[in-house]
Short mmCIF file of C-alpha atoms and ligand atoms in Angstrom, two decimals:
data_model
loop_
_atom_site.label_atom_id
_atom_site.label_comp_id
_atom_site.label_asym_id
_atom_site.label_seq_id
_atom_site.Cartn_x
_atom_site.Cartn_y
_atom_site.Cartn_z
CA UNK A 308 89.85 104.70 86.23
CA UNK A 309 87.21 107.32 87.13
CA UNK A 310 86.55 110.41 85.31
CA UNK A 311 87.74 113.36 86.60
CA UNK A 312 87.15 116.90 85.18
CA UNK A 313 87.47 120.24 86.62
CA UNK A 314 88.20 123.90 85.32
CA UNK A 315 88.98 127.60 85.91
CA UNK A 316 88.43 130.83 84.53
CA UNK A 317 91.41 132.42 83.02
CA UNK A 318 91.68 135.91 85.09
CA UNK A 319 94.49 137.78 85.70
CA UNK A 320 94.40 136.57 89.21
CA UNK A 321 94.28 133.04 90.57
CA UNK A 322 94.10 132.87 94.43
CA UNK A 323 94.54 130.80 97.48
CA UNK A 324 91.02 129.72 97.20
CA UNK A 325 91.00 128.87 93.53
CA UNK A 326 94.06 126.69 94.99
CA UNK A 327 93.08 125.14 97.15
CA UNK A 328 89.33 124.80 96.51
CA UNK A 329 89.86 123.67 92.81
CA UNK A 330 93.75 123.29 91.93
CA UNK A 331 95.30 121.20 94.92
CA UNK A 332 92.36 118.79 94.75
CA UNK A 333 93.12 118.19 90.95
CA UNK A 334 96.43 117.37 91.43
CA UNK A 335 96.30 114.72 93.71
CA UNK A 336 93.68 112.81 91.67
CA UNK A 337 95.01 113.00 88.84
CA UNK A 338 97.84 110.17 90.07
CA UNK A 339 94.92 107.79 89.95
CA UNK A 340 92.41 109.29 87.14
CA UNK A 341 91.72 109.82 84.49
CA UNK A 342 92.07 113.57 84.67
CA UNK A 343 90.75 116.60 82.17
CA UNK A 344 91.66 120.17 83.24
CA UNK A 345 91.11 123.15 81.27
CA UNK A 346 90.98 126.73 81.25
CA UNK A 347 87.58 128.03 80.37
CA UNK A 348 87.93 131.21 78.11
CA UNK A 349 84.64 131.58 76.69
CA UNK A 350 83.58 131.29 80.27
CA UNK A 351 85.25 134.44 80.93
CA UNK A 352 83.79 136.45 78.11
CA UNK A 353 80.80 136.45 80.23
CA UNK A 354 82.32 139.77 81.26
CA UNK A 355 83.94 142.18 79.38
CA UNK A 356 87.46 140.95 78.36
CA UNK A 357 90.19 143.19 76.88
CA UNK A 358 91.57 140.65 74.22
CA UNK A 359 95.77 141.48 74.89
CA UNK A 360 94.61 140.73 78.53
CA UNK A 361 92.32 137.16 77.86
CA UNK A 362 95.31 135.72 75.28
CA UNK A 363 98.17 136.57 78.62
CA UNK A 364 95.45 135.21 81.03
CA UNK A 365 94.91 132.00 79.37
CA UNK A 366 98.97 131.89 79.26
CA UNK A 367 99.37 132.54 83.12
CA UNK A 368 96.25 129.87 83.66
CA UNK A 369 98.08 127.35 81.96
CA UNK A 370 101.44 128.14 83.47
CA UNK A 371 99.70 127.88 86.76
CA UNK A 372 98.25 124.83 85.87
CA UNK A 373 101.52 122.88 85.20
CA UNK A 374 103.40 124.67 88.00
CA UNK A 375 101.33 123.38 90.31
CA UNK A 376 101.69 119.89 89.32
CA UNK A 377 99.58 119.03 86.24
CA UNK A 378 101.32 117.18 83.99
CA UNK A 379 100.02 117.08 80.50
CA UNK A 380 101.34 113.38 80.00
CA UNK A 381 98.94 111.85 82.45
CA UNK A 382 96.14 114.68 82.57
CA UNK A 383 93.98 115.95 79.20
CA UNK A 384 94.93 119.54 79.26
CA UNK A 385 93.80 122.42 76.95
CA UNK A 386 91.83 125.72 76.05
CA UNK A 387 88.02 125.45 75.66
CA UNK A 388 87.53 127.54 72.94
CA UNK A 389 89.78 125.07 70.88
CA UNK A 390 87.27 122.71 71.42
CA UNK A 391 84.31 123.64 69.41
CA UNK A 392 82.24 120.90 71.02
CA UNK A 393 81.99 122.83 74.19
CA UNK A 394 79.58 126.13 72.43
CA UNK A 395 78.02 123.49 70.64
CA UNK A 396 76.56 121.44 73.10
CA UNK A 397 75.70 124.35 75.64
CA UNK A 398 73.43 125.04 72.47
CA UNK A 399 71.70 122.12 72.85
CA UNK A 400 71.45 122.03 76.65
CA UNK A 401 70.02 125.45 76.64
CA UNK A 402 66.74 124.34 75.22
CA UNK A 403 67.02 121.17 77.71
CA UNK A 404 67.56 123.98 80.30
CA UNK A 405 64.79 125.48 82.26
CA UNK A 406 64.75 129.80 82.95
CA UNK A 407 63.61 129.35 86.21
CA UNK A 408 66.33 126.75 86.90
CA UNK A 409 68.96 129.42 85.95
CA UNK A 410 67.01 132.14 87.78
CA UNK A 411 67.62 130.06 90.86
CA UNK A 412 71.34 129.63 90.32
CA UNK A 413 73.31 132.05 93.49
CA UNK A 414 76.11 133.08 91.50
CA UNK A 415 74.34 135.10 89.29
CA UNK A 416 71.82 136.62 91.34
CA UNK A 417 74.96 137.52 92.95
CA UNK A 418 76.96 138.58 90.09
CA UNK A 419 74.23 140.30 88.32
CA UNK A 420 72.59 142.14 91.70
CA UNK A 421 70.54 144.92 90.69
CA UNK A 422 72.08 145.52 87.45
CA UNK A 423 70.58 141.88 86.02
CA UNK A 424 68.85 144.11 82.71
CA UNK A 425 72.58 145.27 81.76
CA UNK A 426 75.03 142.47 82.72
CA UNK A 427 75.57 139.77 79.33
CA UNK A 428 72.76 137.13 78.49
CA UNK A 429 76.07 134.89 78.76
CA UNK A 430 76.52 135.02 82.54
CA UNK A 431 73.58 134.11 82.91
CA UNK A 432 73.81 130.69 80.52
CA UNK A 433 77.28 130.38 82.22
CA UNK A 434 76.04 127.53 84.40
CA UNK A 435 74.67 125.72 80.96
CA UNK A 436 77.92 125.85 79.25
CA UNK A 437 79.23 124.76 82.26
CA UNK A 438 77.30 121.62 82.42
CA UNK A 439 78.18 121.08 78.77
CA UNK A 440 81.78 121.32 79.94
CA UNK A 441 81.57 118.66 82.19
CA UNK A 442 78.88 116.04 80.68
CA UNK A 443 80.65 116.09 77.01
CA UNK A 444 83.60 114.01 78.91
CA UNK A 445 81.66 111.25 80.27
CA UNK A 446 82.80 112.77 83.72
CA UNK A 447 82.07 111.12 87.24
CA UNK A 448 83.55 113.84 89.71
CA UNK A 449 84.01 117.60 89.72
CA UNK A 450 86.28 118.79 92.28
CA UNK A 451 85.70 122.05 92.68
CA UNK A 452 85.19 124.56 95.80
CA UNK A 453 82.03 125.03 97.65
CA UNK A 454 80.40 127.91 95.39
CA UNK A 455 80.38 125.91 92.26
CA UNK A 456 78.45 122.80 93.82
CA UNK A 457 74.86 124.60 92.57
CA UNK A 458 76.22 124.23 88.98
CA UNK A 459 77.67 120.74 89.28
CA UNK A 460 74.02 120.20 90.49
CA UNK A 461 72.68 121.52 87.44
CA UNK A 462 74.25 119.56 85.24
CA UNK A 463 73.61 116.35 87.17
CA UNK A 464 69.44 117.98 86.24
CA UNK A 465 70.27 118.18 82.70
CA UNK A 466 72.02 114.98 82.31
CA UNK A 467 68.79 113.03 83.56
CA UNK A 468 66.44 115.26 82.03
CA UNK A 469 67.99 114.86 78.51
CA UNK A 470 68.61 110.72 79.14
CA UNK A 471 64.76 110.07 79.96
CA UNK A 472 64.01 112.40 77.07
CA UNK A 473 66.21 110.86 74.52
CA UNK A 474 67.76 108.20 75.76
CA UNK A 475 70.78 106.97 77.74
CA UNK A 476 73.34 109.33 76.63
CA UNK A 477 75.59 111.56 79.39
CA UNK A 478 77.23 110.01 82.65
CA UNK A 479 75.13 111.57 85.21
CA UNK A 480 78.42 113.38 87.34
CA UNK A 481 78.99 113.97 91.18
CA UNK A 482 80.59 116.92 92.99
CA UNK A 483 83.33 116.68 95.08
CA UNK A 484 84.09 119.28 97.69
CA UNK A 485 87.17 118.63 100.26
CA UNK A 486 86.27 119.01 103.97
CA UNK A 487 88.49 122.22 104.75
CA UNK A 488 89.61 124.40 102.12
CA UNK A 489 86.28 124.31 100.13
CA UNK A 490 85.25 128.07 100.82
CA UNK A 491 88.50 129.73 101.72
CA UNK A 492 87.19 133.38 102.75
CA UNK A 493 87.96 136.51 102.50
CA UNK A 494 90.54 138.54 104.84
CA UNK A 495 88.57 141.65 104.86
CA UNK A 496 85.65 140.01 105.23
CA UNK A 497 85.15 136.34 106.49
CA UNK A 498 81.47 136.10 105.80
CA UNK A 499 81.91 135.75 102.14
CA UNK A 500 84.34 133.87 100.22
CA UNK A 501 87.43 134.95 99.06
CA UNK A 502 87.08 136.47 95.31
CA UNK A 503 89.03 137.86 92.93
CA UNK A 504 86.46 139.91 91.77
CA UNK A 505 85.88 141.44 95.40
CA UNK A 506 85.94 145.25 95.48
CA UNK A 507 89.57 145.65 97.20
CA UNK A 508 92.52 143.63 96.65
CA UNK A 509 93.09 143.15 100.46
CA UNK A 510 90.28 140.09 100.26
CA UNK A 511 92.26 137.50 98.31
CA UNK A 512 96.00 136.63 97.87
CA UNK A 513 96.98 135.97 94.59
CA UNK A 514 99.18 133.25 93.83
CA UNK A 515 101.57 136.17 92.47
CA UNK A 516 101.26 138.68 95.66
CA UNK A 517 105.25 139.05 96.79
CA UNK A 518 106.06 139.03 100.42
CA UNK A 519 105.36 143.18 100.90
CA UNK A 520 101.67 142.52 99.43
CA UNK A 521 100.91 139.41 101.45
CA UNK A 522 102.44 140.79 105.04
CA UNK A 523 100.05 143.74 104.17
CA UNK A 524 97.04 141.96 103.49
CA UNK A 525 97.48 139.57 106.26
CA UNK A 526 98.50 142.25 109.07
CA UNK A 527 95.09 144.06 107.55
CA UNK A 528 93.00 140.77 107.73
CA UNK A 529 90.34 141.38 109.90
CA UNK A 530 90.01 139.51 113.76
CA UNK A 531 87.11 138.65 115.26
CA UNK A 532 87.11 140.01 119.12
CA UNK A 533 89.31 139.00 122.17
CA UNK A 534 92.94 137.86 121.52
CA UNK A 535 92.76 134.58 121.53
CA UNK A 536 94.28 132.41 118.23
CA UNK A 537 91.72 130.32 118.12
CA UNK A 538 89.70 128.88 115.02
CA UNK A 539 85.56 127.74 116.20
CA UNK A 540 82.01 128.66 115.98
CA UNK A 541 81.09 132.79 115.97
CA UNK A 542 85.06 133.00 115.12
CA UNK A 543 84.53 133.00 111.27
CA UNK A 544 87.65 135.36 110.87
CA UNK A 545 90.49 133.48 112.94
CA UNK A 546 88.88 130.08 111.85
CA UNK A 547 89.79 131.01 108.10
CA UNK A 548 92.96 132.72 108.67
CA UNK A 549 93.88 129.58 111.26
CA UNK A 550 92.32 127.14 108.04
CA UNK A 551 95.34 128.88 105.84
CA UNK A 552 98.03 128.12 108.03
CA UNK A 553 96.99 124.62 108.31
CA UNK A 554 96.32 124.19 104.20
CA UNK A 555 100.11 125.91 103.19
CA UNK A 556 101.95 124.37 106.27
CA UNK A 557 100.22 120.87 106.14
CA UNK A 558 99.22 120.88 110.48
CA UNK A 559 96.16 120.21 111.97
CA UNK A 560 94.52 123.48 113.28
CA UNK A 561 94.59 122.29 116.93
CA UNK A 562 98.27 121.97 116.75
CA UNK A 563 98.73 125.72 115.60
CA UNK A 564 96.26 127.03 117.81
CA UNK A 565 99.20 124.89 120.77
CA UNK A 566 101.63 127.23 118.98
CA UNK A 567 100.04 130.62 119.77
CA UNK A 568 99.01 129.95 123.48
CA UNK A 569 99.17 132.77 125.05
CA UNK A 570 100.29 134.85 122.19
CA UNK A 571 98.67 137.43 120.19
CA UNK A 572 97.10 138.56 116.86
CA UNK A 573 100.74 140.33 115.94
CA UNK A 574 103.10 137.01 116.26
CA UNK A 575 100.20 134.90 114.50
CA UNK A 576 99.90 137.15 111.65
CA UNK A 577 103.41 137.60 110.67
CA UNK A 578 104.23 134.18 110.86
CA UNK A 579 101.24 133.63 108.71
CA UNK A 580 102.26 136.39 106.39
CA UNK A 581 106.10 134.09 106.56
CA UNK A 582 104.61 130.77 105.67
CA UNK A 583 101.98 131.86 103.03
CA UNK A 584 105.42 133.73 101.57
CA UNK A 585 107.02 130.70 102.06
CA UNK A 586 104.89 128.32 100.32
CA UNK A 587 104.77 130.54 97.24
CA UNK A 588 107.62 131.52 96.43
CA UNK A 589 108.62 128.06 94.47
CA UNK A 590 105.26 128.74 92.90
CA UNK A 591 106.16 131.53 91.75
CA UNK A 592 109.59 130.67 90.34
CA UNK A 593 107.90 127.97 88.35
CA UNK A 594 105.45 129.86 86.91
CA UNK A 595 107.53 132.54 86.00
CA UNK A 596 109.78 129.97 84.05
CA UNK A 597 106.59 128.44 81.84
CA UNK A 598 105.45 131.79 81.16
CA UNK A 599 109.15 132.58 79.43
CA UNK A 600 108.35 129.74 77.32
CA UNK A 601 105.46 130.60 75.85
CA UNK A 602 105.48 128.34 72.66
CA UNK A 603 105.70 125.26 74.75
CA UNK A 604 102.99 126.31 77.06
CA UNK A 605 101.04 126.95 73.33
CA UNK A 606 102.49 123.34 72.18
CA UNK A 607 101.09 121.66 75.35
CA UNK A 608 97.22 123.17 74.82
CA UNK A 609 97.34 121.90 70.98
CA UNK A 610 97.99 119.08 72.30
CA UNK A 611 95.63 118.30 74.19
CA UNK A 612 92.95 120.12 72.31
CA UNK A 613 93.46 117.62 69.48
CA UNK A 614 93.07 114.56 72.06
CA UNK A 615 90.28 116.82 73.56
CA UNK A 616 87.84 117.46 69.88
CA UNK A 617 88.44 113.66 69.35
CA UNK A 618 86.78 112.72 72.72
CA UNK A 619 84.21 115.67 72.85
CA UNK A 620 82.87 114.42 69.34
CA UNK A 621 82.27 111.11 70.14
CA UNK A 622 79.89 112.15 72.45
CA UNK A 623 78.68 115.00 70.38
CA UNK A 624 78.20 112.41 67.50
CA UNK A 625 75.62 110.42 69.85
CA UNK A 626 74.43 113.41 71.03
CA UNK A 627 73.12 115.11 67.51
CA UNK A 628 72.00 110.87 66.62
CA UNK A 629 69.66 111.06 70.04
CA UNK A 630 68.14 114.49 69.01
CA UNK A 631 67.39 113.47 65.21
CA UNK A 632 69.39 115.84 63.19
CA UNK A 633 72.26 113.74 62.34
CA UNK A 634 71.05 112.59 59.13
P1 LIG B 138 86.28 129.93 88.95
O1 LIG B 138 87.27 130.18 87.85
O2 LIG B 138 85.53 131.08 89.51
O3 LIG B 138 87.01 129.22 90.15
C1 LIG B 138 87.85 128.11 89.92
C2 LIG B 138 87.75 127.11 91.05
O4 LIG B 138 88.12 127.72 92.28
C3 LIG B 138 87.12 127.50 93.26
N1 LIG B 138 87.06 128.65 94.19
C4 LIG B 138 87.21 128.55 95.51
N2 LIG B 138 87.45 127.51 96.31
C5 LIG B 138 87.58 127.76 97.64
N3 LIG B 138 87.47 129.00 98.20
C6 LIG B 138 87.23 130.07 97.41
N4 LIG B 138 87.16 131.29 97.96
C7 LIG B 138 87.09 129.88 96.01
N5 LIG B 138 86.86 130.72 94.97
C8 LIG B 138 86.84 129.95 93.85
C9 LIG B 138 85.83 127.37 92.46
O5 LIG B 138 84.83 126.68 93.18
C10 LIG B 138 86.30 126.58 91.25
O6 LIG B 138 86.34 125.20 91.54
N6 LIG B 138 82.44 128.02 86.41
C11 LIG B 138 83.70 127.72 87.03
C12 LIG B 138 84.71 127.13 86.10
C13 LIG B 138 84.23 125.97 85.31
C14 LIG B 138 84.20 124.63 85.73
C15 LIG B 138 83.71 123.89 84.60
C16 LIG B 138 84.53 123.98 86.92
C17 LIG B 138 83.79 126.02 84.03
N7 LIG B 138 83.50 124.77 83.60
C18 LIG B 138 83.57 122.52 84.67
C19 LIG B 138 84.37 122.61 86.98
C20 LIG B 138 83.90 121.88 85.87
C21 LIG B 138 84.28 128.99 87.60
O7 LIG B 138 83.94 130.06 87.19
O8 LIG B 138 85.26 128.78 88.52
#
């Protein structure tokens, strides 16, 4: 069975692009692999974190997780920072790692902008711990969305770099991006993707948005000019919004597009507003109903953390052999 592995940042908000970029993906491989998902809290502390806010976050992650459709008997499911193997390797592949290799990674020249002398040494190793994340599993594919394909990269660098330099040692891993859903973008502004760390809430739906919140940040959505409901090239606005409707109600594009012949922005944006509603509202329920149990949702990431440490220190163990200071 291949090795699957993928993982997201435990934030207050999860969105329709961490869903369907990162979370749908996962679930339908993990009928047929061998699956590790995990929410990545010290990946988070790359920012500031208020700690009341991190524990609930890494809660509602987890509850997310399983109401979705993980399902901790077939897929290796736990917190990061319960595996100490994760900070320890990113040790070691930080003086594999290259600076100008990190200087060129997007997301933090992003992230970081002009304030790169104030903003935590940590975001800007994040891609390195990253790496560690996904070569201490013997992982072959990373689903993930479109904007985390640079680090995936990177780790396929360090994987080679540190197997020439010390011999065979990491599974050299492969992203894997879907064909539509990859980079959902943003509704106020479909030239960038859609973020939950944008500057207004009106870019991203949350997975917890109710119906009032999402008809409001769908009628608000920006258009791109004439009237026509039609997804295509210099339409980046109506293809994304048209690219939603097709991901939550499971139809082609071209069908929808049939739908709204001849009608307008105002009957295709409510009925968007309806489905998205639609589609999350048994989302929601679930979720709600892990998050009331919080021991079991505690129970489940023990779990797997245990299962987790034992794999993560095989490789470790080979890992400290290769660089001579296992004695
Ligand atoms: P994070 O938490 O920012 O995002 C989680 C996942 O959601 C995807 N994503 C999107 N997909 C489509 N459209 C969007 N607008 C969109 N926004 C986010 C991301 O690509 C990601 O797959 N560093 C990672 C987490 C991580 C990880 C790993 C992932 C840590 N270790 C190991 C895979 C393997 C991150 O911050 O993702």
């Amino acid at each position: 069975m291949a090795k699957v592995l993928t993982a997201l940042q435990p934030s207050g908000v999860l969105h329709l692009g961490n869903y369907f970029g990162a979370i749908e993906p996962a679930v339908t491989l993990q009928a047929q692999h061998d699956l590790t998902m995990f929410v990545v809290d010290y990946h988070a502390i790359t920012v500031p974190q208020k700690p009341d806010e991190l524990r609930r976050n890494i809660l509602f992650a987890t509850a997310a997780y399983l109401a979705c459709g993980i399902d901790p008997k077939k897929t290796l499911l736990f917190q990061q920072s319960a595996v100490p193997q994760h900070a320890e390797l990113a040790w070691i592949l930080q003086c594999v790692a290259r600076m100008g290799e990190l200087e060129r990674m997007t997301q933090f020249k992003d992230k970081a902008g002009a304030k790169a002398e104030k903003v935590s040494v940590g975001l800007f190793t994040y891609p390195v711990l990253m790496a560690a994340d996904i070569l201490l599993y013997d992982t072959q594919t990373v689903p993930v969305g479109a904007d985390q394909k640079q680090h995936v990269e990177l780790a396929r660098d360090l994987a080679i770099r540190f197997n020439r330099d010390y011999g065979e040692t990491f599974v050299v891993p492969e992203p894997s991006i879907r064909a539509e859903g990859a980079r959902v973008m943003g509704l106020d502004d479909p030239t960038k993707k859609m973020s939950k760390s944008a500057a207004s809430a009106k870019n991203y739906i949350s997975l917890l948005d109710d119906e009032g919140a999402i008809l409001k940040k769908v009628k608000a959505a920006v258009t791109d000019s004439g009237a026509a409901v039609r997804a295509g090239e210099g339409r980046p606005a109506m293809t994304n919004l048209l690219t939603i409707y097709s991901l939550v109600t499971r139809r082609s594009i071209k069908e929808i597009e049939n739908d709204y012949l001849g009608k307008g922005y105002g009957d295709f944006k409510a009925d968007l507003a309806e489905v998205i509603t639609l589609w999350l509202k048994p989302l929601q329920a679930k979720i709600e109903t892990y998050l009331e149990h919080e021991e079991e949702l505690v129970k489940i990431l023990d779990a797997g953390a245990q299962k987790a440490r034992e794999r993560a220190e095989r490789r470790m163990k080979a890992v400290r052999e290769r660089i001579g200071v296992a004695l």
